[in-house]
Coordinates of C-alpha atoms and ligand atoms in Angstrom, one line a residue:
M90 CA 31.7 48.5 43.9
K91 CA 33.4 46.5 46.3
K92 CA 35.8 44.0 44.9
S93 CA 34.0 40.9 46.5
I94 CA 30.6 41.8 45.3
K95 CA 31.9 42.5 41.8
N96 CA 33.7 39.0 41.8
A97 CA 30.3 37.5 43.0
L98 CA 28.4 39.2 40.3
V99 CA 30.9 38.0 37.7
I100 CA 30.6 34.6 39.1
T101 CA 26.9 34.5 39.1
A102 CA 26.9 35.7 35.5
A103 CA 29.2 33.1 34.4
L104 CA 27.1 30.4 36.1
G105 CA 24.1 31.7 34.5
L106 CA 25.9 31.5 31.2
T107 CA 27.0 27.9 31.7
A108 CA 23.5 26.9 32.9
Q109 CA 21.9 28.5 29.8
A110 CA 24.6 26.7 27.5
L111 CA 23.9 23.5 29.3
A112 CA 20.2 23.9 29.0
A113 CA 20.5 24.6 25.3
N114 CA 22.6 21.6 24.7
K115 CA 19.9 19.0 24.1
I116 CA 18.0 17.3 21.6
E117 CA 14.8 15.2 21.3
I118 CA 15.0 12.4 18.8
F119 CA 11.6 10.9 18.0
S120 CA 10.8 7.6 16.7
W121 CA 9.0 4.2 17.2
W122 CA 12.2 2.4 17.4
A123 CA 11.6 1.2 21.0
G124 CA 12.6 -2.2 22.7
D125 CA 13.7 -4.8 20.2
E126 CA 13.8 -2.1 17.4
G127 CA 16.2 0.1 19.5
P128 CA 19.6 -1.3 19.1
A129 CA 20.6 0.3 15.8
L130 CA 19.3 3.8 16.8
A131 CA 21.2 3.4 20.0
A132 CA 24.4 2.8 18.2
L133 CA 23.7 5.9 15.9
I134 CA 22.9 8.0 19.1
K135 CA 26.2 6.8 20.8
L136 CA 28.2 8.1 17.7
Y137 CA 26.4 11.4 18.0
E138 CA 27.1 11.6 21.5
Q139 CA 31.0 10.9 21.0
K140 CA 31.0 13.7 18.6
Y141 CA 28.8 16.2 20.7
P142 CA 29.6 14.9 24.2
T143 CA 27.7 18.0 25.8
V144 CA 24.4 17.4 24.3
K145 CA 21.8 15.6 26.1
V146 CA 19.8 13.2 24.0
D147 CA 16.2 12.5 24.7
N148 CA 15.5 9.2 22.8
A149 CA 11.7 9.6 22.7
T150 CA 10.2 6.4 21.6
V151 CA 6.5 5.5 21.0
T152 CA 6.2 1.6 20.8
G153 CA 4.3 0.1 17.9
G154 CA 5.4 -1.4 14.5
A155 CA 5.3 0.6 11.4
G156 CA 4.8 3.7 13.6
T157 CA 1.2 3.3 13.8
N158 CA 1.2 4.8 17.5
A159 CA 3.9 7.1 16.9
K160 CA 2.3 8.8 13.8
A161 CA -0.7 9.5 15.9
V162 CA 1.2 11.1 18.7
L163 CA 3.4 13.1 16.3
K164 CA 0.2 14.4 14.7
T165 CA -1.1 15.8 18.1
R166 CA 2.2 17.4 18.8
M167 CA 2.8 19.0 15.2
L168 CA -0.8 20.4 15.3
G169 CA -0.2 21.6 19.1
G170 CA 2.8 23.5 18.1
D171 CA 5.2 21.3 20.1
P172 CA 7.3 19.7 17.4
P173 CA 9.9 17.2 18.4
D174 CA 13.3 18.4 17.4
S175 CA 13.8 15.7 14.9
F176 CA 11.3 12.6 14.0
Q177 CA 11.3 9.5 12.0
A178 CA 9.2 9.6 8.8
H179 CA 9.2 7.5 5.8
A180 CA 10.6 9.0 2.5
G181 CA 7.8 9.5 0.3
Q182 CA 4.5 11.0 0.5
E183 CA 4.2 10.2 4.2
L184 CA 6.4 13.2 4.8
T185 CA 6.1 15.2 1.6
G186 CA 2.3 15.0 1.5
T187 CA 1.7 15.9 5.0
W188 CA 4.2 18.1 7.0
V189 CA 5.9 19.4 4.0
V190 CA 2.9 20.4 2.0
A191 CA 1.7 22.0 5.2
D192 CA 5.0 24.1 5.5
R193 CA 5.9 22.7 8.9
M194 CA 9.4 21.4 7.7
E195 CA 12.6 23.3 6.8
D196 CA 14.3 22.8 3.6
L197 CA 17.5 21.1 4.0
S198 CA 19.0 21.8 0.6
S199 CA 21.9 23.9 2.0
L200 CA 22.8 20.9 4.4
Y201 CA 22.8 18.5 1.4
K202 CA 25.0 21.1 -0.4
S203 CA 27.5 21.7 2.6
E204 CA 27.8 17.7 3.2
G205 CA 28.1 17.1 -0.6
W206 CA 25.3 14.6 -0.3
A207 CA 23.6 15.2 -3.7
S208 CA 26.2 12.6 -5.2
K209 CA 26.1 10.2 -2.1
F210 CA 22.4 9.4 -2.1
P211 CA 20.7 7.7 -5.0
K212 CA 18.6 10.1 -7.1
A213 CA 15.5 8.1 -6.8
V214 CA 15.7 8.4 -3.1
I215 CA 16.3 12.1 -3.1
D216 CA 13.5 12.5 -5.4
L217 CA 11.1 10.8 -2.7
I218 CA 12.0 13.3 -0.2
S219 CA 11.9 16.4 -2.4
Y220 CA 9.2 18.6 -3.0
K221 CA 9.1 21.8 -5.3
G222 CA 12.9 22.0 -5.3
G223 CA 13.6 21.6 -1.5
I224 CA 14.8 18.5 0.1
Y225 CA 13.2 17.8 3.4
S226 CA 14.8 14.8 5.3
V227 CA 18.0 12.8 5.6
P228 CA 17.3 9.0 4.9
V229 CA 19.1 6.7 7.3
D230 CA 18.3 3.4 5.6
V231 CA 16.7 1.5 2.9
H232 CA 14.4 -1.4 3.9
R233 CA 12.8 -4.1 1.7
S234 CA 9.2 -5.1 2.2
N235 CA 8.8 -8.1 -0.1
V236 CA 10.9 -10.6 1.9
M237 CA 9.8 -14.1 3.2
W238 CA 11.3 -15.7 6.1
Y239 CA 11.7 -19.2 7.1
V240 CA 14.0 -21.7 9.0
P241 CA 15.7 -24.0 6.6
A242 CA 16.0 -27.0 9.1
N243 CA 12.0 -26.8 9.5
L244 CA 11.3 -26.9 5.6
K245 CA 13.7 -29.8 5.4
K246 CA 12.0 -31.7 8.3
W247 CA 8.4 -31.1 6.7
G248 CA 9.8 -31.9 3.1
V249 CA 8.8 -28.7 1.4
S250 CA 10.8 -26.2 -0.4
V251 CA 10.3 -22.4 -0.8
P252 CA 7.3 -21.6 -2.9
K253 CA 8.2 -19.5 -5.9
T254 CA 4.6 -18.3 -6.8
W255 CA 1.4 -17.6 -4.9
A256 CA -0.1 -20.7 -6.5
E257 CA 2.8 -22.7 -5.2
M258 CA 2.3 -21.1 -1.7
L259 CA -1.2 -22.6 -1.5
T260 CA -0.1 -26.1 -2.6
T261 CA 2.8 -25.8 0.1
C262 CA 0.2 -24.5 2.4
N263 CA -2.1 -27.6 2.1
T264 CA 1.0 -30.0 2.4
L265 CA 2.0 -28.3 5.4
K266 CA -1.5 -28.5 7.0
A267 CA -1.8 -32.2 6.2
K268 CA 1.4 -32.5 8.4
G269 CA -0.2 -30.6 11.4
V270 CA 0.9 -27.3 10.5
A271 CA -2.1 -25.4 11.4
A272 CA -1.0 -21.8 10.0
P273 CA 1.8 -22.3 7.5
L274 CA 1.8 -18.7 7.0
V275 CA 2.1 -16.3 10.1
M276 CA 0.8 -12.8 10.0
G277 CA 0.6 -10.2 12.7
E278 CA -1.5 -7.1 13.2
N279 CA -3.3 -5.3 10.5
W280 CA -0.2 -3.4 8.7
T281 CA 1.7 -6.8 8.5
Q282 CA -1.4 -8.2 6.9
Q283 CA -1.3 -5.3 4.3
M284 CA 2.2 -6.1 3.5
V285 CA 1.3 -9.5 2.3
W286 CA -1.4 -8.1 0.1
E287 CA 1.2 -5.5 -1.0
S288 CA 3.5 -8.4 -2.1
I289 CA 0.7 -10.4 -3.7
A290 CA -0.4 -7.2 -5.7
T291 CA 3.2 -6.7 -6.8
A292 CA 3.7 -10.5 -7.8
M293 CA 0.3 -10.6 -9.9
L294 CA 0.3 -7.0 -11.3
G295 CA 4.2 -6.9 -12.0
P296 CA 6.1 -3.7 -10.8
Q297 CA 4.7 -1.8 -13.7
G298 CA 1.2 -2.6 -12.7
W299 CA 2.0 -1.9 -9.2
N300 CA 3.1 1.4 -10.2
N301 CA 0.2 2.1 -12.3
L302 CA -2.0 2.0 -9.2
W303 CA -0.4 4.9 -7.7
N304 CA -0.1 6.9 -10.8
G305 CA -3.7 6.3 -11.5
K306 CA -3.4 4.5 -14.7
L307 CA -4.8 1.2 -13.3
K308 CA -8.1 1.2 -11.5
F309 CA -8.6 -0.9 -8.2
T310 CA -11.7 -2.2 -10.1
D311 CA -9.7 -3.6 -12.8
P312 CA -10.5 -7.4 -12.8
K313 CA -6.6 -8.0 -12.6
V314 CA -6.8 -6.1 -9.3
V315 CA -9.9 -7.8 -8.0
D316 CA -7.9 -11.1 -8.6
T317 CA -5.0 -9.9 -6.2
F318 CA -7.7 -9.5 -3.4
T319 CA -9.1 -13.0 -4.4
M320 CA -5.7 -14.7 -4.0
Y321 CA -5.2 -12.7 -0.8
G322 CA -8.4 -14.3 0.6
K323 CA -7.0 -17.6 -0.1
V324 CA -3.5 -16.8 1.5
L325 CA -5.5 -15.7 4.6
D326 CA -6.9 -19.0 4.9
C327 CA -3.2 -20.5 5.0
A328 CA -2.5 -18.2 8.1
N329 CA -3.3 -17.9 11.8
K330 CA -6.5 -16.6 13.0
D331 CA -5.1 -14.6 15.9
A332 CA -3.1 -12.3 13.5
S333 CA -4.5 -9.1 14.7
G334 CA -3.2 -9.7 18.3
L335 CA 0.4 -10.3 17.2
S336 CA 3.1 -7.7 17.0
W337 CA 5.6 -8.4 13.9
Q338 CA 8.2 -9.7 16.5
Q339 CA 5.8 -12.3 17.7
A340 CA 4.9 -13.3 14.2
T341 CA 8.7 -13.8 13.6
D342 CA 9.0 -15.8 16.8
R343 CA 6.3 -18.4 15.5
V344 CA 8.5 -19.0 12.3
L345 CA 11.6 -19.5 14.7
S346 CA 9.6 -21.7 16.9
G347 CA 8.5 -23.9 14.2
Q348 CA 4.9 -23.1 14.7
S349 CA 4.7 -21.6 11.3
A350 CA 6.7 -22.2 8.2
F351 CA 6.7 -18.6 6.6
N352 CA 6.4 -15.1 7.4
I353 CA 6.3 -12.2 5.0
M354 CA 7.9 -9.2 6.7
G355 CA 10.3 -6.2 5.9
D356 CA 13.9 -6.8 6.5
W357 CA 13.9 -5.1 10.0
A358 CA 13.1 -9.0 10.8
A359 CA 16.7 -9.7 9.8
G360 CA 17.9 -7.2 12.3
Y361 CA 15.5 -8.8 14.9
M362 CA 16.8 -12.3 14.4
T363 CA 20.5 -11.5 14.1
T364 CA 20.8 -8.5 16.6
T365 CA 18.3 -9.5 19.2
K366 CA 18.0 -13.3 18.7
K367 CA 21.7 -13.7 17.7
L368 CA 20.7 -16.2 14.9
K369 CA 23.1 -16.9 11.9
P370 CA 21.7 -15.7 8.5
G371 CA 21.6 -18.8 6.4
T372 CA 21.1 -21.3 9.1
G373 CA 19.3 -19.9 12.0
F374 CA 17.0 -18.2 9.4
A375 CA 16.8 -17.8 5.7
W376 CA 15.1 -15.5 3.1
S377 CA 13.7 -15.4 -0.4
P378 CA 11.7 -12.6 -2.3
S379 CA 8.2 -13.0 -1.3
P380 CA 6.6 -15.4 -3.9
G381 CA 6.4 -14.0 -7.5
T382 CA 8.5 -10.9 -6.7
S383 CA 12.0 -12.2 -7.6
G384 CA 13.7 -9.4 -9.5
T385 CA 11.6 -6.8 -7.8
F386 CA 12.7 -4.7 -4.7
I387 CA 9.8 -3.1 -2.9
M388 CA 11.6 -0.3 -1.0
L389 CA 10.9 2.0 1.9
A390 CA 13.4 4.5 3.6
D391 CA 13.3 5.8 7.0
S392 CA 14.4 9.5 7.3
F393 CA 14.5 12.2 9.8
G394 CA 14.0 15.9 9.2
L395 CA 14.0 19.4 10.9
P396 CA 10.4 20.6 11.7
K397 CA 9.9 24.4 11.7
G398 CA 10.1 25.9 15.3
A399 CA 12.3 22.9 16.7
K400 CA 13.6 24.0 19.9
D401 CA 17.2 22.8 19.4
R402 CA 17.8 23.6 15.6
T403 CA 21.8 23.6 15.7
E404 CA 21.7 20.1 17.5
V405 CA 19.3 18.8 14.9
L406 CA 21.5 19.8 12.0
N407 CA 24.5 18.0 13.7
W408 CA 22.2 15.2 14.3
L409 CA 21.4 15.1 10.7
K410 CA 25.0 15.3 9.7
V411 CA 25.9 12.2 11.8
L412 CA 22.7 10.3 10.4
G413 CA 23.7 11.0 6.8
S414 CA 27.5 10.3 7.2
K415 CA 29.0 7.1 5.9
E416 CA 30.0 6.4 9.6
G417 CA 26.5 6.8 10.9
Q418 CA 24.9 4.8 8.2
D419 CA 27.4 1.9 8.7
A420 CA 26.9 2.1 12.4
F421 CA 23.1 1.8 12.1
N422 CA 22.2 -0.3 9.3
P423 CA 24.2 -3.6 10.1
L424 CA 22.1 -3.9 13.2
K425 CA 18.8 -2.9 11.6
G426 CA 18.8 -5.4 8.8
S427 CA 18.5 -2.5 6.4
I428 CA 21.2 -1.3 4.0
A429 CA 22.6 2.2 3.9
A430 CA 20.8 4.8 1.9
R431 CA 24.2 6.2 0.8
T432 CA 25.8 4.5 -2.1
D433 CA 29.3 4.2 -0.5
S434 CA 28.6 2.3 2.5
N435 CA 31.3 -0.4 3.6
L436 CA 29.6 -3.7 3.0
S437 CA 32.2 -5.8 4.9
K438 CA 30.5 -4.5 8.0
Y439 CA 27.2 -6.2 7.1
G440 CA 26.0 -9.6 7.5
A441 CA 24.9 -12.1 4.7
Y442 CA 21.3 -10.8 4.5
S443 CA 22.2 -7.3 4.0
R444 CA 24.8 -7.9 1.6
S445 CA 22.4 -9.8 -0.6
A446 CA 19.9 -7.0 -0.3
A447 CA 22.5 -4.7 -1.4
K448 CA 23.0 -6.6 -4.5
D449 CA 19.3 -6.8 -5.3
W450 CA 19.0 -3.0 -4.6
K451 CA 21.5 -2.4 -7.5
S452 CA 20.2 -5.2 -9.9
N453 CA 16.3 -5.2 -9.1
T454 CA 13.4 -3.3 -10.4
I455 CA 12.7 -0.8 -7.7
V456 CA 9.1 0.1 -6.6
G457 CA 7.9 2.0 -3.5
S458 CA 6.0 0.4 -0.6
M459 CA 2.3 1.5 0.1
V460 CA 2.3 0.4 3.5
H461 CA 5.4 2.1 4.6
G462 CA 4.8 5.5 3.1
A463 CA 6.7 5.6 -0.3
A464 CA 4.2 4.8 -3.0
A465 CA 0.8 6.3 -1.8
P466 CA -0.4 9.3 -0.2
E467 CA -0.7 9.1 3.6
S468 CA -4.6 9.5 3.5
F469 CA -4.8 6.3 1.3
T470 CA -2.4 4.3 3.5
S471 CA -4.0 5.2 6.7
G472 CA -7.6 4.4 5.2
F473 CA -6.4 1.2 3.7
G474 CA -6.3 -0.6 7.4
S475 CA -10.0 -0.4 7.4
I476 CA -10.4 -2.0 4.1
N477 CA -8.0 -4.7 5.2
D478 CA -10.0 -5.4 8.2
A479 CA -13.3 -5.5 6.4
F480 CA -11.7 -7.9 3.9
V481 CA -10.4 -10.4 6.4
S482 CA -13.9 -10.8 7.8
S483 CA -15.7 -10.9 4.6
H484 CA -13.3 -12.1 1.8
D485 CA -15.4 -10.2 -0.6
A486 CA -12.7 -9.3 -3.4
K487 CA -15.0 -7.1 -5.5
A488 CA -16.1 -4.8 -2.4
A489 CA -12.3 -4.5 -1.3
A490 CA -11.4 -3.5 -4.7
Q491 CA -14.3 -1.0 -4.9
A492 CA -13.6 0.4 -1.5
S493 CA -10.0 0.8 -2.5
Q494 CA -10.8 2.6 -5.7
D495 CA -13.1 5.1 -3.6
L496 CA -10.3 5.7 -1.3
A497 CA -7.9 6.4 -4.1
T498 CA -10.2 8.7 -5.6
Q499 CA -10.6 10.6 -2.2
A500 CA -6.8 10.6 -1.9
R501 CA -6.7 12.1 -5.4
I502 CA -4.4 9.5 -6.8
G503 CA -3.7 10.0 -10.3
M504 CA -5.1 13.5 -10.5
Ligands
GAL74 C1 8.7 0.3 9.3 C2 10.1 0.8 9.5 C3 11.1 0.0 9.9 C4 10.7 -0.7 11.1 C5 9.2 -1.3 10.8 C6 8.7 -2.0 12.0 O1 7.8 1.1 9.0 O2 10.4 1.7 8.3 O3 12.4 0.8 10.2 O4 10.8 0.0 12.2 O5 8.3 -0.4 10.5 O6 8.3 -1.2 13.1

């Protein structure tokens, strides 16, 4: 063979290999952290790109709080045999009761072993992502669901203080209405309304009662649970009538603008108010546990896993390593409003809200959020949205309790 032809072949082969290597160096990360929710994820991806500069990251987001839209797209892709390389899912039955039982996720136990993570994450969090001896995702954060947000200067102007119980909330609500605040409590779309019920139920049933709903020991038809819906109905009367058309950010904005006094929202709201709105915790906005839940931390955790059949498996394992590292968690969480899922994070990097959440996380009674996948099976959580809608228009507490019990039975809660 002539030397020039030989050289050309060698060059072509080398180019082919390079092209192949380049083509293989990519990863798709799928989540609902778009727009205002994006900065924390962007910081994590930046860290990943610094460590793996040849990998092209496709930051694939589907907008919509709590993943209502993203989860539907994910389902289509998973069932269609086109899983994203790595996707966001709440720790708990949202992942284990769906894609893990269906054998669609890889067991990450060996990654936990090689990274020494068993001692770095709280056992309770690892339990949430475990199934039959395997560990199926890596948690990037811990969020709190039962937080009430307000602007101190506005409460001062109206001459009201932060209600400590739901009964006090109703009284404060009347005071504020008399002062011209039409909707003292602002709510957003369906899932944010469910968070208000979640807070009311935890307050009125206590953490043990809340847990008993999910282990089947307490029936939804119990008069104590019916009472939680009755209270929820009264609280709805204190809220805006256009809730279903508001995103959680738009609901937060109404507190900031002084149109409403309070909003109950997970602490991603702290991320939004500090990272996007550049407000100072303590003065620009302030917080307290939602009424009646002081001492209880309703938790949820976002996690990412490795679906079977992922096209870029090696890149996913590296992505998970960055996400589960101390450095990764401390890049992500200070911007997100959450705290690290790891126990060894450097709190000096966090703002005042997150430091207070970290303290509560250590000292409070911890329970799981139903709305965000930690406490109940996905089939219950997705069905509860319709019960909420029906209740918002009917205010029929007994009917809501009965429908919830029927749903719990269908979802085999406690069986
Ligand atoms: C939750 C999620 C949070 C935040 C929130 C609003 O389900 O865990 O990280 O994104 O939804 O979209």
